[in-house]
mmCIF file of C-alpha atoms in Angstrom:
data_model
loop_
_atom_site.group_PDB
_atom_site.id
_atom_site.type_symbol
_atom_site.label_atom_id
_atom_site.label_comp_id
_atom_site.label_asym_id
_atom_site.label_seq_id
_atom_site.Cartn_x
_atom_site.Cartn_y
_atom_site.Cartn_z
ATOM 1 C CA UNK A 1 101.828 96.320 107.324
ATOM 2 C CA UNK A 2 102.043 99.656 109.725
ATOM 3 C CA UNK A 3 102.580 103.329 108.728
ATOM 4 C CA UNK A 4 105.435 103.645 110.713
ATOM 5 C CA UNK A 5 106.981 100.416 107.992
ATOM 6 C CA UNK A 6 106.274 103.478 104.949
ATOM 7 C CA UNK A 7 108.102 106.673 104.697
ATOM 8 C CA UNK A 8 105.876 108.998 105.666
ATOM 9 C CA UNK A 9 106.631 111.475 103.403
ATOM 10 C CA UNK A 10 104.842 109.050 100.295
ATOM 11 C CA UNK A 11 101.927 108.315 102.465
ATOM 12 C CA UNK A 12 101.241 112.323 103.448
ATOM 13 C CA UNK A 13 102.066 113.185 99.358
ATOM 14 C CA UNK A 14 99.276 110.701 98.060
ATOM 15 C CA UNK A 15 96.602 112.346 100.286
ATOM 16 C CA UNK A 16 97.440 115.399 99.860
ATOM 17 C CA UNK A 17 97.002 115.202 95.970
ATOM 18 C CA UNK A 18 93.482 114.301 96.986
ATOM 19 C CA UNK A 19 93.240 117.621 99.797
ATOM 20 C CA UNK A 20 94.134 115.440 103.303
ATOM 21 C CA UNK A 21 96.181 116.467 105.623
ATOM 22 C CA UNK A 22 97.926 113.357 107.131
ATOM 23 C CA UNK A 23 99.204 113.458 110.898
ATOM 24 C CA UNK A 24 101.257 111.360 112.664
ATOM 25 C CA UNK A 25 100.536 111.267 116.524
ATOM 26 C CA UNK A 26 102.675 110.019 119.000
ATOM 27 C CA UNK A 27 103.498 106.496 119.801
ATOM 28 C CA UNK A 28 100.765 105.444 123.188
ATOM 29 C CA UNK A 29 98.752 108.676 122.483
ATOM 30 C CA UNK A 30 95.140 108.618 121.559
ATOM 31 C CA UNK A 31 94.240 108.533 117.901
ATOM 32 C CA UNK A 32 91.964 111.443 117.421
ATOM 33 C CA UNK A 33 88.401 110.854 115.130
ATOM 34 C CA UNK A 34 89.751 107.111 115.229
ATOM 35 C CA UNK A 35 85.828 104.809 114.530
ATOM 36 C CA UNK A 36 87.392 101.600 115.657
ATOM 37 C CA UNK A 37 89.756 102.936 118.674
ATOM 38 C CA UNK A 38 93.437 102.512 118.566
ATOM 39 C CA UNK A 39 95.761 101.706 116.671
ATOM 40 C CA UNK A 40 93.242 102.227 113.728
ATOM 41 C CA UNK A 41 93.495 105.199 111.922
ATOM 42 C CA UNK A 42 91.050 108.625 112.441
ATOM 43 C CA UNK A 43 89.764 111.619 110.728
ATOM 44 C CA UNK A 44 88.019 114.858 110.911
ATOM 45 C CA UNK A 45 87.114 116.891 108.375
ATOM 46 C CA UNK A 46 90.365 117.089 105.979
ATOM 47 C CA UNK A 47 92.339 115.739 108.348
ATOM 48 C CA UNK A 48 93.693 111.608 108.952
ATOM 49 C CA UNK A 49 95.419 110.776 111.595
ATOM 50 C CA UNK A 50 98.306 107.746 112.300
ATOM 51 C CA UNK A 51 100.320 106.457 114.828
ATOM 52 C CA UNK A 52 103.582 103.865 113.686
ATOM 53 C CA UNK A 53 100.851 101.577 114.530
ATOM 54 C CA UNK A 54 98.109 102.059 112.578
ATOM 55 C CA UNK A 55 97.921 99.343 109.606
ATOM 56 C CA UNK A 56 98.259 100.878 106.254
ATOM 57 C CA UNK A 57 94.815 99.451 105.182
ATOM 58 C CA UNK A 58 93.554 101.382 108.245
ATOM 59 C CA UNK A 59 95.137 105.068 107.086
ATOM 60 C CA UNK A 60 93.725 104.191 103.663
ATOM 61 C CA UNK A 61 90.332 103.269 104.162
ATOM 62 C CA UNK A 62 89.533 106.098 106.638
ATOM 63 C CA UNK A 63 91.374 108.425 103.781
ATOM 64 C CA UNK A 64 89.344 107.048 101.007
ATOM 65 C CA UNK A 65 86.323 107.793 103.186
ATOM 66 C CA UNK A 66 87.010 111.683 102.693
ATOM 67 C CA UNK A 67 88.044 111.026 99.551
ATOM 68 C CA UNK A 68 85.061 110.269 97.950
ATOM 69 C CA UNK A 69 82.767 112.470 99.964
ATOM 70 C CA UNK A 70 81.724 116.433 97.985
ATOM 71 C CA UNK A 71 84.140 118.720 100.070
ATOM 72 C CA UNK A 72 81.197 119.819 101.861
ATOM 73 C CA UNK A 73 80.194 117.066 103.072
ATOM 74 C CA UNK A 74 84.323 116.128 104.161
ATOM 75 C CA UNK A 75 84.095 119.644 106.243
ATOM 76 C CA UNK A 76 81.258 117.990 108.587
ATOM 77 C CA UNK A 77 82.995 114.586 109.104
ATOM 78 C CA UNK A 78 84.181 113.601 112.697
ATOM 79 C CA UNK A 79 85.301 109.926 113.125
ATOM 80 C CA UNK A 80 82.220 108.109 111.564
ATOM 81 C CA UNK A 81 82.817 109.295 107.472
ATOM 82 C CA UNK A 82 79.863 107.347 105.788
ATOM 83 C CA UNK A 83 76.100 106.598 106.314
ATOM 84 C CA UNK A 84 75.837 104.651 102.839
ATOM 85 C CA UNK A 85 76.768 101.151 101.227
ATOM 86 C CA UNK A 86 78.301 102.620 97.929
ATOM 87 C CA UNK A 87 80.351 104.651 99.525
ATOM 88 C CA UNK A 88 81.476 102.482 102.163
ATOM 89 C CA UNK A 89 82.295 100.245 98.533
ATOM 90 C CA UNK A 90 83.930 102.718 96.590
ATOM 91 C CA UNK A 91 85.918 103.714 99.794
ATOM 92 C CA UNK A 92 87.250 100.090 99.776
ATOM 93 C CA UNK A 93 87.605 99.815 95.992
ATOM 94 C CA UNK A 94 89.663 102.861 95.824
ATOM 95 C CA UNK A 95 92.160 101.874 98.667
ATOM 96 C CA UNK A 96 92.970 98.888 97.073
ATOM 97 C CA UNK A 97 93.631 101.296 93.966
ATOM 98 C CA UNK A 98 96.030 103.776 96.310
ATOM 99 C CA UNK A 99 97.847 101.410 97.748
ATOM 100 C CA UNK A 100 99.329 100.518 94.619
ATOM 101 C CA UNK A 101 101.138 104.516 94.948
ATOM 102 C CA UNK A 102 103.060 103.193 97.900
ATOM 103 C CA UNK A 103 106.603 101.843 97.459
ATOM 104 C CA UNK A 104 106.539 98.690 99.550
ATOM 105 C CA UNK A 105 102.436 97.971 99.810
ATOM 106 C CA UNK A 106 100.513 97.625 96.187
ATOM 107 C CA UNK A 107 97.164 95.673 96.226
ATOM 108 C CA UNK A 108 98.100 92.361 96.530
ATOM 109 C CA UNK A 109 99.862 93.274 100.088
ATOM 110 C CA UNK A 110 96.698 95.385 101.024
ATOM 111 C CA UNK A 111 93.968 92.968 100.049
ATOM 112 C CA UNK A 112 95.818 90.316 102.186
ATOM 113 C CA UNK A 113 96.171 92.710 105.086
ATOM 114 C CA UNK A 114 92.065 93.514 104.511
ATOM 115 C CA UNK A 115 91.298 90.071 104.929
ATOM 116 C CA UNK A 116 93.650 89.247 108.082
ATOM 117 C CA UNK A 117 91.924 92.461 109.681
ATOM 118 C CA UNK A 118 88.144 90.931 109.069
ATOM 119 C CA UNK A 119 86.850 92.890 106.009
ATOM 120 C CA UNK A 120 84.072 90.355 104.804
ATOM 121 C CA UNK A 121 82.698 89.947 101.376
ATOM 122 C CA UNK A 122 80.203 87.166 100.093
ATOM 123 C CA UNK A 123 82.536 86.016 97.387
ATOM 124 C CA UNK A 124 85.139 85.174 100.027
ATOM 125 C CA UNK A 125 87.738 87.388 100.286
ATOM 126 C CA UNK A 126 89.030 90.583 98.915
ATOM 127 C CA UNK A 127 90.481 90.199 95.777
ATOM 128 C CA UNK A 128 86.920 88.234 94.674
ATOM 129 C CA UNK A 129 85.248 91.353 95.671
ATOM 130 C CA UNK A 130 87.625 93.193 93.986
ATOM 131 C CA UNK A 131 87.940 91.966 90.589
ATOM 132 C CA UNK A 132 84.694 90.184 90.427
ATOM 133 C CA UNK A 133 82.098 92.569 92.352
ATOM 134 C CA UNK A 134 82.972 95.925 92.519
ATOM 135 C CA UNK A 135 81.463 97.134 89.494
ATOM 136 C CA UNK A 136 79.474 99.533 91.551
ATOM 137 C CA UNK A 137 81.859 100.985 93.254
ATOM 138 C CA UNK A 138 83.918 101.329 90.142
ATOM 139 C CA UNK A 139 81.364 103.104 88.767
ATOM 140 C CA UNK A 140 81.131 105.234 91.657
ATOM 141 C CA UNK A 141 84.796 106.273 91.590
ATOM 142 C CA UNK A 142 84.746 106.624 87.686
ATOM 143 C CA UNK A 143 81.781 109.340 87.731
ATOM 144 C CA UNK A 144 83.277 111.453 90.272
ATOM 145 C CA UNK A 145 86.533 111.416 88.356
ATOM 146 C CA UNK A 146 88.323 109.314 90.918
ATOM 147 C CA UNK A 147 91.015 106.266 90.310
ATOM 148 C CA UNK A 148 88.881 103.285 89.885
ATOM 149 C CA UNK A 149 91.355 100.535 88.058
#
């Protein structure tokens, strides 16, 4: 699924409850901050970015990222958000959570589109990792006052 399938308007409310600015670019134009190069979502600092293109799991992710990063530590962030593992978990535990807030995506839909993109886990697939091994990064998200069911 793509951002430009989503209203836009839901996508930019959801992260800015949680202090992100979301902005579209341009269909062809670069994506700035984007890790992974186009069409994959970027950020910097408080800021995601999209194109129509960008896959929803892509915006989310790279939101969740900032999301679960002190403020302080958001302020210094320029395409590459994390430099540990239970972040990089939470970050994919809670955009499984958030996608549920979109009319049209929910879990199910995002967990499928994580494992068509390549995200790996050793139980098999997403939703294993999800409702079997994620305790950690539940934990994570529940001590920082975060969504984490």
């Amino acid at each position: 699924m793509r951002v430009g399938s989503l209203f836009f308007g839901d996508a930019a409310s959801l992260l800015a409850g949680y202090g992100l600015l979301l902005h579209r670019v341009e269909d062809g134009a670069p994506i700035p901050g984007s890790y992974w190069g186009e069409p994959e979502a970027g950020v910097i600092a408080h800021n995601v970015y999209v194109r129509g293109d960008t896959p929803v799991h892509s915006m989310l992710h790279e939101a969740c990222h900032l999301i679960v990063l002190p403020s302080e530590r958001r302020a210094q962030v320029h395409t590459d958000a994390t430099d540990s593992v239970i972040e990089e978990d939470a970050t994919c535990c809670l955009q499984i959570i958030l996608a549920d807030a979109l009319p049209g995506v929910g879990r199910a839909r995002l967990m499928a589109d994580m494992d068509a993109w390549g995200y790996t886990y050793r139980l098999g697939s997403t939703q294993a990792w999800f409702e079997q091994d994620a305790d950690d990064a539940r934990t994570f998200l529940q001590e920082r006052g975060l969504p984490f069911r």
